[in-house]
Amino acid sequence: SEKTKTALMEECAANVSKQFASDKALKKSALDAAIASIKGTGSTDPVKGAFVKFFQDKSAQLAKVKDDTTEKDQRVALLAKANSVAENEGYFFRFDDKGVPTLV
């Protein structure tokens, strides 16, 4: 959802800002990359790298956690909506808890 995306971006921005505020080498590499970009010589962007690393770490961290309550809630809501449509349209089936259609 949008709230989750916004929260992740805020967390990432805070994390990257904290890294660059506390590490002089990161500040220098960001400045060097900006100057190289202006000159047109190009180089790797350490800020972009920090953002990418944050999301890779976050993804790995979330992969370890098995919390599928959101998926289950979304599945229940989807099946309820599908059953509502089936009933309103006069279909002769409904979906059970597993998502399998059954005749009524």
mmCIF file with all atom_site columns, N, CA and C in Angstrom, residues 27-102:
data_model
loop_
_atom_site.group_PDB
_atom_site.id
_atom_site.type_symbol
_atom_site.label_atom_id
_atom_site.label_alt_id
_atom_site.label_comp_id
_atom_site.label_asym_id
_atom_site.label_entity_id
_atom_site.label_seq_id
_atom_site.pdbx_PDB_ins_code
_atom_site.Cartn_x
_atom_site.Cartn_y
_atom_site.Cartn_z
_atom_site.occupancy
_atom_site.B_iso_or_equiv
_atom_site.pdbx_formal_charge
_atom_site.auth_seq_id
_atom_site.auth_comp_id
_atom_site.auth_asym_id
_atom_site.auth_atom_id
_atom_site.pdbx_PDB_model_num
ATOM 1   N N  . LYS A 1 27  ? 30.800  11.205  2.832   1.00 0.00 ? 27  LYS A N  1
ATOM 2   C CA . LYS A 1 27  ? 30.570  12.585  2.390   1.00 0.00 ? 27  LYS A CA 1
ATOM 3   C C  . LYS A 1 27  ? 31.514  12.936  1.242   1.00 0.00 ? 27  LYS A C  1
ATOM 4   N N  . LYS A 1 28  ? 32.772  12.569  1.412   1.00 0.00 ? 28  LYS A N  1
ATOM 5   C CA . LYS A 1 28  ? 33.776  12.883  0.390   1.00 0.00 ? 28  LYS A CA 1
ATOM 6   C C  . LYS A 1 28  ? 33.462  12.155  -0.909  1.00 0.00 ? 28  LYS A C  1
ATOM 7   N N  . SER A 1 29  ? 33.088  10.896  -0.819  1.00 0.00 ? 29  SER A N  1
ATOM 8   C CA . SER A 1 29  ? 32.791  10.141  -2.041  1.00 0.00 ? 29  SER A CA 1
ATOM 9   C C  . SER A 1 29  ? 31.555  10.704  -2.740  1.00 0.00 ? 29  SER A C  1
ATOM 10  N N  . ALA A 1 30  ? 30.562  11.177  -1.978  1.00 0.00 ? 30  ALA A N  1
ATOM 11  C CA . ALA A 1 30  ? 29.378  11.792  -2.587  1.00 0.00 ? 30  ALA A CA 1
ATOM 12  C C  . ALA A 1 30  ? 29.747  13.094  -3.284  1.00 0.00 ? 30  ALA A C  1
ATOM 13  N N  . LEU A 1 31  ? 30.592  13.880  -2.645  1.00 0.00 ? 31  LEU A N  1
ATOM 14  C CA . LEU A 1 31  ? 31.032  15.140  -3.247  1.00 0.00 ? 31  LEU A CA 1
ATOM 15  C C  . LEU A 1 31  ? 31.850  14.874  -4.508  1.00 0.00 ? 31  LEU A C  1
ATOM 16  N N  . ASP A 1 32  ? 32.760  13.912  -4.442  1.00 0.00 ? 32  ASP A N  1
ATOM 17  C CA . ASP A 1 32  ? 33.569  13.554  -5.611  1.00 0.00 ? 32  ASP A CA 1
ATOM 18  C C  . ASP A 1 32  ? 32.682  13.069  -6.763  1.00 0.00 ? 32  ASP A C  1
ATOM 19  N N  . ALA A 1 33  ? 31.666  12.266  -6.440  1.00 0.00 ? 33  ALA A N  1
ATOM 20  C CA . ALA A 1 33  ? 30.758  11.757  -7.471  1.00 0.00 ? 33  ALA A CA 1
ATOM 21  C C  . ALA A 1 33  ? 29.959  12.893  -8.098  1.00 0.00 ? 33  ALA A C  1
ATOM 22  N N  . ALA A 1 34  ? 29.539  13.861  -7.267  1.00 0.00 ? 34  ALA A N  1
ATOM 23  C CA . ALA A 1 34  ? 28.785  15.003  -7.789  1.00 0.00 ? 34  ALA A CA 1
ATOM 24  C C  . ALA A 1 34  ? 29.659  15.849  -8.719  1.00 0.00 ? 34  ALA A C  1
ATOM 25  N N  . ILE A 1 35  ? 30.885  16.076  -8.323  1.00 0.00 ? 35  ILE A N  1
ATOM 26  C CA . ILE A 1 35  ? 31.813  16.850  -9.157  1.00 0.00 ? 35  ILE A CA 1
ATOM 27  C C  . ILE A 1 35  ? 32.095  16.112  -10.466 1.00 0.00 ? 35  ILE A C  1
ATOM 28  N N  . ALA A 1 36  ? 32.301  14.812  -10.379 1.00 0.00 ? 36  ALA A N  1
ATOM 29  C CA . ALA A 1 36  ? 32.556  14.011  -11.587 1.00 0.00 ? 36  ALA A CA 1
ATOM 30  C C  . ALA A 1 36  ? 31.341  14.032  -12.509 1.00 0.00 ? 36  ALA A C  1
ATOM 31  N N  . SER A 1 37  ? 30.179  14.023  -11.927 1.00 0.00 ? 37  SER A N  1
ATOM 32  C CA . SER A 1 37  ? 28.946  14.078  -12.731 1.00 0.00 ? 37  SER A CA 1
ATOM 33  C C  . SER A 1 37  ? 28.828  15.409  -13.457 1.00 0.00 ? 37  SER A C  1
ATOM 34  N N  . ILE A 1 38  ? 29.163  16.480  -12.748 1.00 0.00 ? 38  ILE A N  1
ATOM 35  C CA . ILE A 1 38  ? 29.113  17.816  -13.358 1.00 0.00 ? 38  ILE A CA 1
ATOM 36  C C  . ILE A 1 38  ? 30.132  17.926  -14.486 1.00 0.00 ? 38  ILE A C  1
ATOM 37  N N  . LYS A 1 39  ? 31.312  17.373  -14.272 1.00 0.00 ? 39  LYS A N  1
ATOM 38  C CA . LYS A 1 39  ? 32.356  17.408  -15.293 1.00 0.00 ? 39  LYS A CA 1
ATOM 39  C C  . LYS A 1 39  ? 32.018  16.494  -16.473 1.00 0.00 ? 39  LYS A C  1
ATOM 40  N N  . GLY A 1 40  ? 31.131  15.559  -16.236 1.00 0.00 ? 40  GLY A N  1
ATOM 41  C CA . GLY A 1 40  ? 30.759  14.624  -17.291 1.00 0.00 ? 40  GLY A CA 1
ATOM 42  C C  . GLY A 1 40  ? 31.635  13.399  -17.362 1.00 0.00 ? 40  GLY A C  1
ATOM 43  N N  . THR A 1 41  ? 32.492  13.233  -16.378 1.00 0.00 ? 41  THR A N  1
ATOM 44  C CA . THR A 1 41  ? 33.354  12.051  -16.383 1.00 0.00 ? 41  THR A CA 1
ATOM 45  C C  . THR A 1 41  ? 32.639  10.843  -15.806 1.00 0.00 ? 41  THR A C  1
ATOM 46  N N  . GLY A 1 42  ? 31.602  11.081  -15.021 1.00 0.00 ? 42  GLY A N  1
ATOM 47  C CA . GLY A 1 42  ? 30.788  9.996   -14.471 1.00 0.00 ? 42  GLY A CA 1
ATOM 48  C C  . GLY A 1 42  ? 31.517  9.134   -13.469 1.00 0.00 ? 42  GLY A C  1
ATOM 49  N N  . SER A 1 43  ? 30.797  8.659   -12.533 1.00 0.00 ? 43  SER A N  1
ATOM 50  C CA . SER A 1 43  ? 31.309  7.708   -11.551 1.00 0.00 ? 43  SER A CA 1
ATOM 51  C C  . SER A 1 43  ? 30.098  7.089   -10.853 1.00 0.00 ? 43  SER A C  1
ATOM 52  N N  . THR A 1 44  ? 30.362  6.135   -10.008 1.00 0.00 ? 44  THR A N  1
ATOM 53  C CA . THR A 1 44  ? 29.250  5.515   -9.289  1.00 0.00 ? 44  THR A CA 1
ATOM 54  C C  . THR A 1 44  ? 28.748  6.473   -8.216  1.00 0.00 ? 44  THR A C  1
ATOM 55  N N  . ASP A 1 45  ? 27.459  6.486   -8.041  1.00 0.00 ? 45  ASP A N  1
ATOM 56  C CA . ASP A 1 45  ? 26.824  7.382   -7.079  1.00 0.00 ? 45  ASP A CA 1
ATOM 57  C C  . ASP A 1 45  ? 26.711  6.682   -5.732  1.00 0.00 ? 45  ASP A C  1
ATOM 58  N N  . PRO A 1 46  ? 27.454  7.139   -4.714  1.00 0.00 ? 46  PRO A N  1
ATOM 59  C CA . PRO A 1 46  ? 27.411  6.475   -3.414  1.00 0.00 ? 46  PRO A CA 1
ATOM 60  C C  . PRO A 1 46  ? 26.063  6.632   -2.709  1.00 0.00 ? 46  PRO A C  1
ATOM 61  N N  . VAL A 1 47  ? 25.334  7.701   -3.012  1.00 0.00 ? 47  VAL A N  1
ATOM 62  C CA . VAL A 1 47  ? 24.008  7.882   -2.399  1.00 0.00 ? 47  VAL A CA 1
ATOM 63  C C  . VAL A 1 47  ? 23.048  6.834   -2.951  1.00 0.00 ? 47  VAL A C  1
ATOM 64  N N  . LYS A 1 48  ? 23.072  6.683   -4.255  1.00 0.00 ? 48  LYS A N  1
ATOM 65  C CA . LYS A 1 48  ? 22.230  5.659   -4.886  1.00 0.00 ? 48  LYS A CA 1
ATOM 66  C C  . LYS A 1 48  ? 22.605  4.281   -4.345  1.00 0.00 ? 48  LYS A C  1
ATOM 67  N N  . GLY A 1 49  ? 23.891  4.036   -4.231  1.00 0.00 ? 49  GLY A N  1
ATOM 68  C CA . GLY A 1 49  ? 24.365  2.766   -3.689  1.00 0.00 ? 49  GLY A CA 1
ATOM 69  C C  . GLY A 1 49  ? 23.873  2.522   -2.276  1.00 0.00 ? 49  GLY A C  1
ATOM 70  N N  . ALA A 1 50  ? 23.847  3.582   -1.455  1.00 0.00 ? 50  ALA A N  1
ATOM 71  C CA . ALA A 1 50  ? 23.378  3.443   -0.074  1.00 0.00 ? 50  ALA A CA 1
ATOM 72  C C  . ALA A 1 50  ? 21.885  3.123   -0.047  1.00 0.00 ? 50  ALA A C  1
ATOM 73  N N  . PHE A 1 51  ? 21.119  3.764   -0.936  1.00 0.00 ? 51  PHE A N  1
ATOM 74  C CA . PHE A 1 51  ? 19.684  3.470   -1.013  1.00 0.00 ? 51  PHE A CA 1
ATOM 75  C C  . PHE A 1 51  ? 19.454  2.023   -1.446  1.00 0.00 ? 51  PHE A C  1
ATOM 76  N N  . VAL A 1 52  ? 20.182  1.606   -2.474  1.00 0.00 ? 52  VAL A N  1
ATOM 77  C CA . VAL A 1 52  ? 20.025  0.242   -2.978  1.00 0.00 ? 52  VAL A CA 1
ATOM 78  C C  . VAL A 1 52  ? 20.403  -0.769  -1.903  1.00 0.00 ? 52  VAL A C  1
ATOM 79  N N  . LYS A 1 53  ? 21.503  -0.515  -1.209  1.00 0.00 ? 53  LYS A N  1
ATOM 80  C CA . LYS A 1 53  ? 21.943  -1.425  -0.153  1.00 0.00 ? 53  LYS A CA 1
ATOM 81  C C  . LYS A 1 53  ? 20.909  -1.500  0.958   1.00 0.00 ? 53  LYS A C  1
ATOM 82  N N  . PHE A 1 54  ? 20.311  -0.367  1.320   1.00 0.00 ? 54  PHE A N  1
ATOM 83  C CA . PHE A 1 54  ? 19.284  -0.374  2.361   1.00 0.00 ? 54  PHE A CA 1
ATOM 84  C C  . PHE A 1 54  ? 18.132  -1.295  1.963   1.00 0.00 ? 54  PHE A C  1
ATOM 85  N N  . PHE A 1 55  ? 17.665  -1.153  0.720   1.00 0.00 ? 55  PHE A N  1
ATOM 86  C CA . PHE A 1 55  ? 16.522  -1.968  0.295   1.00 0.00 ? 55  PHE A CA 1
ATOM 87  C C  . PHE A 1 55  ? 16.905  -3.438  0.132   1.00 0.00 ? 55  PHE A C  1
ATOM 88  N N  . GLN A 1 56  ? 18.138  -3.726  -0.258  1.00 0.00 ? 56  GLN A N  1
ATOM 89  C CA . GLN A 1 56  ? 18.582  -5.123  -0.324  1.00 0.00 ? 56  GLN A CA 1
ATOM 90  C C  . GLN A 1 56  ? 18.628  -5.733  1.069   1.00 0.00 ? 56  GLN A C  1
ATOM 91  N N  . ASP A 1 57  ? 19.165  -4.974  2.028   1.00 0.00 ? 57  ASP A N  1
ATOM 92  C CA . ASP A 1 57  ? 19.222  -5.460  3.414   1.00 0.00 ? 57  ASP A CA 1
ATOM 93  C C  . ASP A 1 57  ? 17.826  -5.645  3.981   1.00 0.00 ? 57  ASP A C  1
ATOM 94  N N  . LYS A 1 58  ? 16.940  -4.684  3.708   1.00 0.00 ? 58  LYS A N  1
ATOM 95  C CA . LYS A 1 58  ? 15.567  -4.750  4.200   1.00 0.00 ? 58  LYS A CA 1
ATOM 96  C C  . LYS A 1 58  ? 14.847  -5.955  3.600   1.00 0.00 ? 58  LYS A C  1
ATOM 97  N N  . SER A 1 59  ? 15.074  -6.195  2.326   1.00 0.00 ? 59  SER A N  1
ATOM 98  C CA . SER A 1 59  ? 14.456  -7.333  1.650   1.00 0.00 ? 59  SER A CA 1
ATOM 99  C C  . SER A 1 59  ? 14.942  -8.651  2.250   1.00 0.00 ? 59  SER A C  1
ATOM 100 N N  . ALA A 1 60  ? 16.238  -8.744  2.493   1.00 0.00 ? 60  ALA A N  1
ATOM 101 C CA . ALA A 1 60  ? 16.795  -9.956  3.096   1.00 0.00 ? 60  ALA A CA 1
ATOM 102 C C  . ALA A 1 60  ? 16.244  -10.154 4.504   1.00 0.00 ? 60  ALA A C  1
ATOM 103 N N  . GLN A 1 61  ? 16.104  -9.054  5.228   1.00 0.00 ? 61  GLN A N  1
ATOM 104 C CA . GLN A 1 61  ? 15.574  -9.122  6.593   1.00 0.00 ? 61  GLN A CA 1
ATOM 105 C C  . GLN A 1 61  ? 14.113  -9.588  6.578   1.00 0.00 ? 61  GLN A C  1
ATOM 106 N N  . LEU A 1 62  ? 13.337  -9.065  5.655   1.00 0.00 ? 62  LEU A N  1
ATOM 107 C CA . LEU A 1 62  ? 11.927  -9.440  5.570   1.00 0.00 ? 62  LEU A CA 1
ATOM 108 C C  . LEU A 1 62  ? 11.750  -10.862 5.047   1.00 0.00 ? 62  LEU A C  1
ATOM 109 N N  . ALA A 1 63  ? 12.684  -11.341 4.244   1.00 0.00 ? 63  ALA A N  1
ATOM 110 C CA . ALA A 1 63  ? 12.593  -12.701 3.727   1.00 0.00 ? 63  ALA A CA 1
ATOM 111 C C  . ALA A 1 63  ? 12.740  -13.724 4.854   1.00 0.00 ? 63  ALA A C  1
ATOM 112 N N  . LYS A 1 64  ? 13.474  -13.351 5.897   1.00 0.00 ? 64  LYS A N  1
ATOM 113 C CA . LYS A 1 64  ? 13.666  -14.247 7.035   1.00 0.00 ? 64  LYS A CA 1
ATOM 114 C C  . LYS A 1 64  ? 12.415  -14.354 7.894   1.00 0.00 ? 64  LYS A C  1
ATOM 115 N N  . VAL A 1 65  ? 11.591  -13.305 7.888   1.00 0.00 ? 65  VAL A N  1
ATOM 116 C CA . VAL A 1 65  ? 10.395  -13.267 8.717   1.00 0.00 ? 65  VAL A CA 1
ATOM 117 C C  . VAL A 1 65  ? 9.237   -13.853 7.923   1.00 0.00 ? 65  VAL A C  1
ATOM 118 N N  . LYS A 1 66  ? 8.549   -14.808 8.524   1.00 0.00 ? 66  LYS A N  1
ATOM 119 C CA . LYS A 1 66  ? 7.409   -15.428 7.844   1.00 0.00 ? 66  LYS A CA 1
ATOM 120 C C  . LYS A 1 66  ? 6.129   -14.928 8.502   1.00 0.00 ? 66  LYS A C  1
ATOM 121 N N  . ASP A 1 67  ? 5.700   -13.747 8.084   1.00 0.00 ? 67  ASP A N  1
ATOM 122 C CA . ASP A 1 67  ? 4.455   -13.165 8.586   1.00 0.00 ? 67  ASP A CA 1
ATOM 123 C C  . ASP A 1 67  ? 3.547   -12.913 7.389   1.00 0.00 ? 67  ASP A C  1
ATOM 124 N N  . ASP A 1 68  ? 2.619   -13.829 7.190   1.00 0.00 ? 68  ASP A N  1
ATOM 125 C CA . ASP A 1 68  ? 1.745   -13.721 6.029   1.00 0.00 ? 68  ASP A CA 1
ATOM 126 C C  . ASP A 1 68  ? 0.331   -13.282 6.402   1.00 0.00 ? 68  ASP A C  1
ATOM 127 N N  . THR A 1 69  ? 0.185   -12.599 7.541   1.00 0.00 ? 69  THR A N  1
ATOM 128 C CA . THR A 1 69  ? -1.152  -12.180 7.966   1.00 0.00 ? 69  THR A CA 1
ATOM 129 C C  . THR A 1 69  ? -1.758  -11.193 6.977   1.00 0.00 ? 69  THR A C  1
ATOM 130 N N  . THR A 1 70  ? -0.949  -10.302 6.411   1.00 0.00 ? 70  THR A N  1
ATOM 131 C CA . THR A 1 70  ? -1.467  -9.341  5.441   1.00 0.00 ? 70  THR A CA 1
ATOM 132 C C  . THR A 1 70  ? -1.966  -10.069 4.203   1.00 0.00 ? 70  THR A C  1
ATOM 133 N N  . GLU A 1 71  ? -1.214  -11.037 3.731   1.00 0.00 ? 71  GLU A N  1
ATOM 134 C CA . GLU A 1 71  ? -1.635  -11.801 2.564   1.00 0.00 ? 71  GLU A CA 1
ATOM 135 C C  . GLU A 1 71  ? -2.927  -12.555 2.847   1.00 0.00 ? 71  GLU A C  1
ATOM 136 N N  . LYS A 1 72  ? -3.034  -13.130 4.025   1.00 0.00 ? 72  LYS A N  1
ATOM 137 C CA . LYS A 1 72  ? -4.246  -13.861 4.386   1.00 0.00 ? 72  LYS A CA 1
ATOM 138 C C  . LYS A 1 72  ? -5.446  -12.916 4.460   1.00 0.00 ? 72  LYS A C  1
ATOM 139 N N  . ASP A 1 73  ? -5.235  -11.742 5.037   1.00 0.00 ? 73  ASP A N  1
ATOM 140 C CA . ASP A 1 73  ? -6.319  -10.765 5.128   1.00 0.00 ? 73  ASP A CA 1
ATOM 141 C C  . ASP A 1 73  ? -6.770  -10.317 3.744   1.00 0.00 ? 73  ASP A C  1
ATOM 142 N N  . GLN A 1 74  ? -5.812  -10.097 2.855   1.00 0.00 ? 74  GLN A N  1
ATOM 143 C CA . GLN A 1 74  ? -6.143  -9.687  1.495   1.00 0.00 ? 74  GLN A CA 1
ATOM 144 C C  . GLN A 1 74  ? -6.875  -10.800 0.753   1.00 0.00 ? 74  GLN A C  1
ATOM 145 N N  . ARG A 1 75  ? -6.476  -12.029 1.000   1.00 0.00 ? 75  ARG A N  1
ATOM 146 C CA . ARG A 1 75  ? -7.132  -13.179 0.357   1.00 0.00 ? 75  ARG A CA 1
ATOM 147 C C  . ARG A 1 75  ? -8.569  -13.299 0.835   1.00 0.00 ? 75  ARG A C  1
ATOM 148 N N  . VAL A 1 76  ? -8.797  -13.161 2.126   1.00 0.00 ? 76  VAL A N  1
ATOM 149 C CA . VAL A 1 76  ? -10.153 -13.236 2.681   1.00 0.00 ? 76  VAL A CA 1
ATOM 150 C C  . VAL A 1 76  ? -11.020 -12.134 2.083   1.00 0.00 ? 76  VAL A C  1
ATOM 151 N N  . ALA A 1 77  ? -10.480 -10.921 2.000   1.00 0.00 ? 77  ALA A N  1
ATOM 152 C CA . ALA A 1 77  ? -11.240 -9.800  1.437   1.00 0.00 ? 77  ALA A CA 1
ATOM 153 C C  . ALA A 1 77  ? -11.550 -10.037 -0.042  1.00 0.00 ? 77  ALA A C  1
ATOM 154 N N  . LEU A 1 78  ? -10.591 -10.560 -0.781  1.00 0.00 ? 78  LEU A N  1
ATOM 155 C CA . LEU A 1 78  ? -10.809 -10.842 -2.198  1.00 0.00 ? 78  LEU A CA 1
ATOM 156 C C  . LEU A 1 78  ? -11.880 -11.910 -2.391  1.00 0.00 ? 78  LEU A C  1
ATOM 157 N N  . LEU A 1 79  ? -11.824 -12.982 -1.595  1.00 0.00 ? 79  LEU A N  1
ATOM 158 C CA . LEU A 1 79  ? -12.832 -14.038 -1.709  1.00 0.00 ? 79  LEU A CA 1
ATOM 159 C C  . LEU A 1 79  ? -14.215 -13.530 -1.326  1.00 0.00 ? 79  LEU A C  1
ATOM 160 N N  . ALA A 1 80  ? -14.292 -12.675 -0.308  1.00 0.00 ? 80  ALA A N  1
ATOM 161 C CA . ALA A 1 80  ? -15.582 -12.101 0.086   1.00 0.00 ? 80  ALA A CA 1
ATOM 162 C C  . ALA A 1 80  ? -16.147 -11.249 -1.049  1.00 0.00 ? 80  ALA A C  1
ATOM 163 N N  . LYS A 1 81  ? -15.295 -10.477 -1.687  1.00 0.00 ? 81  LYS A N  1
ATOM 164 C CA . LYS A 1 81  ? -15.738 -9.637  -2.803  1.00 0.00 ? 81  LYS A CA 1
ATOM 165 C C  . LYS A 1 81  ? -16.176 -10.494 -3.982  1.00 0.00 ? 81  LYS A C  1
ATOM 166 N N  . ALA A 1 82  ? -15.411 -11.535 -4.289  1.00 0.00 ? 82  ALA A N  1
ATOM 167 C CA . ALA A 1 82  ? -15.756 -12.432 -5.387  1.00 0.00 ? 82  ALA A CA 1
ATOM 168 C C  . ALA A 1 82  ? -17.078 -13.141 -5.109  1.00 0.00 ? 82  ALA A C  1
ATOM 169 N N  . ASN A 1 83  ? -17.297 -13.563 -3.878  1.00 0.00 ? 83  ASN A N  1
ATOM 170 C CA . ASN A 1 83  ? -18.560 -14.208 -3.508  1.00 0.00 ? 83  ASN A CA 1
ATOM 171 C C  . ASN A 1 83  ? -19.723 -13.225 -3.598  1.00 0.00 ? 83  ASN A C  1
ATOM 172 N N  . SER A 1 84  ? -19.470 -11.995 -3.235  1.00 0.00 ? 84  SER A N  1
ATOM 173 C CA . SER A 1 84  ? -20.510 -10.971 -3.334  1.00 0.00 ? 84  SER A CA 1
ATOM 174 C C  . SER A 1 84  ? -20.908 -10.739 -4.789  1.00 0.00 ? 84  SER A C  1
ATOM 175 N N  . VAL A 1 85  ? -19.910 -10.638 -5.651  1.00 0.00 ? 85  VAL A N  1
ATOM 176 C CA . VAL A 1 85  ? -20.190 -10.466 -7.078  1.00 0.00 ? 85  VAL A CA 1
ATOM 177 C C  . VAL A 1 85  ? -20.942 -11.679 -7.625  1.00 0.00 ? 85  VAL A C  1
ATOM 178 N N  . ALA A 1 86  ? -20.496 -12.874 -7.245  1.00 0.00 ? 86  ALA A N  1
ATOM 179 C CA . ALA A 1 86  ? -21.150 -14.100 -7.718  1.00 0.00 ? 86  ALA A CA 1
ATOM 180 C C  . ALA A 1 86  ? -22.611 -14.146 -7.276  1.00 0.00 ? 86  ALA A C  1
ATOM 181 N N  . GLU A 1 87  ? -22.857 -13.737 -6.054  1.00 0.00 ? 87  GLU A N  1
ATOM 182 C CA . GLU A 1 87  ? -24.238 -13.732 -5.545  1.00 0.00 ? 87  GLU A CA 1
ATOM 183 C C  . GLU A 1 87  ? -25.077 -12.672 -6.250  1.00 0.00 ? 87  GLU A C  1
ATOM 184 N N  . ASN A 1 88  ? -24.531 -11.477 -6.405  1.00 0.00 ? 88  ASN A N  1
ATOM 185 C CA . ASN A 1 88  ? -25.274 -10.390 -7.054  1.00 0.00 ? 88  ASN A CA 1
ATOM 186 C C  . ASN A 1 88  ? -25.565 -10.676 -8.522  1.00 0.00 ? 88  ASN A C  1
ATOM 187 N N  . GLU A 1 89  ? -24.685 -11.376 -9.185  1.00 0.00 ? 89  GLU A N  1
ATOM 188 C CA . GLU A 1 89  ? -24.855 -11.672 -10.605 1.00 0.00 ? 89  GLU A CA 1
ATOM 189 C C  . GLU A 1 89  ? -25.641 -12.957 -10.849 1.00 0.00 ? 89  GLU A C  1
ATOM 190 N N  . GLY A 1 90  ? -25.981 -13.658 -9.772  1.00 0.00 ? 90  GLY A N  1
ATOM 191 C CA . GLY A 1 90  ? -26.776 -14.871 -9.910  1.00 0.00 ? 90  GLY A CA 1
ATOM 192 C C  . GLY A 1 90  ? -25.986 -16.086 -10.357 1.00 0.00 ? 90  GLY A C  1
ATOM 193 N N  . TYR A 1 91  ? -24.692 -16.106 -10.111 1.00 0.00 ? 91  TYR A N  1
ATOM 194 C CA . TYR A 1 91  ? -23.887 -17.267 -10.479 1.00 0.00 ? 91  TYR A CA 1
ATOM 195 C C  . TYR A 1 91  ? -24.247 -18.430 -9.558  1.00 0.00 ? 91  TYR A C  1
ATOM 196 N N  . PHE A 1 92  ? -24.012 -19.628 -10.027 1.00 0.00 ? 92  PHE A N  1
ATOM 197 C CA . PHE A 1 92  ? -24.368 -20.820 -9.268  1.00 0.00 ? 92  PHE A CA 1
ATOM 198 C C  . PHE A 1 92  ? -23.172 -21.419 -8.532  1.00 0.00 ? 92  PHE A C  1
ATOM 199 N N  . PHE A 1 93  ? -22.244 -20.589 -8.141  1.00 0.00 ? 93  PHE A N  1
ATOM 200 C CA . PHE A 1 93  ? -21.096 -21.060 -7.372  1.00 0.00 ? 93  PHE A CA 1
ATOM 201 C C  . PHE A 1 93  ? -20.675 -19.986 -6.372  1.00 0.00 ? 93  PHE A C  1
ATOM 202 N N  . ARG A 1 94  ? -19.968 -20.420 -5.368  1.00 0.00 ? 94  ARG A N  1
ATOM 203 C CA . ARG A 1 94  ? -19.335 -19.534 -4.398  1.00 0.00 ? 94  ARG A CA 1
ATOM 204 C C  . ARG A 1 94  ? -17.942 -20.091 -4.132  1.00 0.00 ? 94  ARG A C  1
ATOM 205 N N  . PHE A 1 95  ? -17.051 -19.236 -3.661  1.00 0.00 ? 95  PHE A N  1
ATOM 206 C CA . PHE A 1 95  ? -15.696 -19.663 -3.340  1.00 0.00 ? 95  PHE A CA 1
ATOM 207 C C  . PHE A 1 95  ? -15.614 -20.035 -1.865  1.00 0.00 ? 95  PHE A C  1
ATOM 208 N N  . ASP A 1 96  ? -14.951 -21.170 -1.586  1.00 0.00 ? 96  ASP A N  1
ATOM 209 C CA . ASP A 1 96  ? -14.745 -21.543 -0.186  1.00 0.00 ? 96  ASP A CA 1
ATOM 210 C C  . ASP A 1 96  ? -13.510 -20.830 0.356   1.00 0.00 ? 96  ASP A C  1
ATOM 211 N N  . ASP A 1 97  ? -13.109 -21.158 1.578   1.00 0.00 ? 97  ASP A N  1
ATOM 212 C CA . ASP A 1 97  ? -11.972 -20.489 2.225   1.00 0.00 ? 97  ASP A CA 1
ATOM 213 C C  . ASP A 1 97  ? -10.656 -20.703 1.491   1.00 0.00 ? 97  ASP A C  1
ATOM 214 N N  . LYS A 1 98  ? -10.567 -21.781 0.720   1.00 0.00 ? 98  LYS A N  1
ATOM 215 C CA . LYS A 1 98  ? -9.342  -22.067 -0.018  1.00 0.00 ? 98  LYS A CA 1
ATOM 216 C C  . LYS A 1 98  ? -9.344  -21.438 -1.406  1.00 0.00 ? 98  LYS A C  1
ATOM 217 N N  . GLY A 1 99  ? -10.468 -20.819 -1.793  1.00 0.00 ? 99  GLY A N  1
ATOM 218 C CA . GLY A 1 99  ? -10.567 -20.200 -3.103  1.00 0.00 ? 99  GLY A CA 1
ATOM 219 C C  . GLY A 1 99  ? -11.090 -21.117 -4.173  1.00 0.00 ? 99  GLY A C  1
ATOM 220 N N  . VAL A 1 100 ? -11.559 -22.287 -3.760  1.00 0.00 ? 100 VAL A N  1
ATOM 221 C CA . VAL A 1 100 ? -12.082 -23.269 -4.718  1.00 0.00 ? 100 VAL A CA 1
ATOM 222 C C  . VAL A 1 100 ? -13.570 -22.996 -4.920  1.00 0.00 ? 100 VAL A C  1
ATOM 223 N N  . PRO A 1 101 ? -14.021 -22.875 -6.175  1.00 0.00 ? 101 PRO A N  1
ATOM 224 C CA . PRO A 1 101 ? -15.453 -22.657 -6.402  1.00 0.00 ? 101 PRO A CA 1
ATOM 225 C C  . PRO A 1 101 ? -16.260 -23.916 -6.115  1.00 0.00 ? 101 PRO A C  1
ATOM 226 N N  . THR A 1 102 ? -17.392 -23.725 -5.466  1.00 0.00 ? 102 THR A N  1
ATOM 227 C CA . THR A 1 102 ? -18.301 -24.845 -5.182  1.00 0.00 ? 102 THR A CA 1
ATOM 228 C C  . THR A 1 102 ? -19.688 -24.458 -5.661  1.00 0.00 ? 102 THR A C  1
#
